[in-house]
Amino acid sequence: AVPGSTVELGCSARGDPAPQVQWHKERGDLPWGRHEVDREHTLRLYAVTPADAGAYVCTAQSQLGTAAATTFLHV
């Protein structure tokens, strides 16, 4: 990603019952005041900086179990 740009990281999680979906950064916190997650579980990072680079993990959890996927952001 280009510094200063907006990045969208998608996470597709479906099930019955619908799973709870959460995003976190593998090392550190999501950028405070510069991120949001929409109803489709897409994580948006605004005005990215080199400090935002790293692994981001989407975790889906329901009574049937847990699944996780990791994506890497390079700035």
Short mmCIF file of C-alpha atoms in Angstrom, two decimals:
data_model
loop_
_atom_site.label_atom_id
_atom_site.label_comp_id
_atom_site.label_asym_id
_atom_site.label_seq_id
_atom_site.Cartn_x
_atom_site.Cartn_y
_atom_site.Cartn_z
CA ALA A 1 0.00 0.00 0.00
CA VAL A 2 1.05 3.57 -0.57
CA PRO A 3 1.55 5.65 2.60
CA GLY A 4 -1.47 7.88 3.19
CA SER A 5 -3.87 5.64 1.28
CA THR A 6 -6.91 3.70 2.47
CA VAL A 7 -6.63 -0.09 2.58
CA GLU A 8 -9.49 -2.59 2.63
CA LEU A 9 -8.95 -6.10 3.97
CA GLY A 10 -11.83 -8.49 3.33
CA CYS A 11 -13.00 -11.34 5.53
CA SER A 12 -15.70 -13.73 4.38
CA ALA A 13 -17.32 -15.65 7.23
CA ARG A 14 -20.70 -17.35 6.99
CA GLY A 15 -22.55 -19.92 9.00
CA ASP A 16 -25.73 -20.84 10.81
CA PRO A 17 -25.69 -19.45 13.39
CA ALA A 18 -23.81 -16.46 11.98
CA PRO A 19 -20.31 -16.24 13.47
CA GLN A 20 -18.93 -13.31 15.44
CA VAL A 21 -16.07 -11.76 13.44
CA GLN A 22 -13.17 -9.80 14.90
CA TRP A 23 -10.01 -8.29 13.43
CA HIS A 24 -6.72 -7.78 15.22
CA LYS A 25 -3.13 -7.03 14.32
CA GLU A 26 -0.77 -9.89 15.07
CA ARG A 27 1.78 -7.62 16.75
CA GLY A 28 0.31 -4.45 18.15
CA ASP A 29 -3.06 -2.76 18.00
CA LEU A 30 -5.25 -1.68 15.12
CA PRO A 31 -4.49 1.98 14.32
CA TRP A 32 -6.46 4.00 16.86
CA GLY A 33 -8.98 6.33 15.24
CA ARG A 34 -8.00 5.22 11.72
CA HIS A 35 -9.88 1.96 11.24
CA GLU A 36 -13.40 0.61 10.93
CA VAL A 37 -15.09 -2.71 10.22
CA ASP A 38 -18.26 -2.74 8.11
CA ARG A 39 -21.22 -5.16 8.11
CA GLU A 40 -19.48 -7.41 5.57
CA HIS A 41 -16.52 -7.71 7.98
CA THR A 42 -14.20 -5.64 5.76
CA LEU A 43 -11.46 -3.90 7.73
CA ARG A 44 -10.64 -0.40 6.44
CA LEU A 45 -7.43 1.29 7.48
CA TYR A 46 -7.21 5.02 6.74
CA ALA A 47 -4.08 7.08 6.06
CA VAL A 48 -1.80 4.05 6.42
CA THR A 49 1.78 4.54 7.57
CA PRO A 50 4.76 2.17 7.56
CA ALA A 51 3.94 1.41 11.22
CA ASP A 52 0.67 -0.19 10.03
CA ALA A 53 2.55 -2.85 8.05
CA GLY A 54 2.31 -6.39 9.35
CA ALA A 55 -0.02 -9.35 9.75
CA TYR A 56 -3.74 -8.81 10.29
CA VAL A 57 -5.93 -11.67 11.49
CA CYS A 58 -9.65 -12.14 10.93
CA THR A 59 -11.23 -14.55 13.43
CA ALA A 60 -14.74 -15.98 13.05
CA GLN A 61 -16.25 -17.74 16.05
CA SER A 62 -19.56 -19.48 16.69
CA GLN A 63 -20.81 -22.31 18.86
CA LEU A 64 -19.66 -24.66 16.10
CA GLY A 65 -16.03 -23.56 16.32
CA THR A 66 -13.45 -20.98 15.35
CA ALA A 67 -11.70 -20.20 12.07
CA ALA A 68 -9.00 -17.61 11.40
CA ALA A 69 -7.28 -16.18 8.34
CA THR A 70 -4.19 -13.98 8.17
CA THR A 71 -3.25 -11.38 5.58
CA PHE A 72 -0.08 -9.29 5.35
CA LEU A 73 0.03 -5.57 4.69
CA HIS A 74 3.14 -3.97 3.21
CA VAL A 75 3.38 -0.17 3.27
#
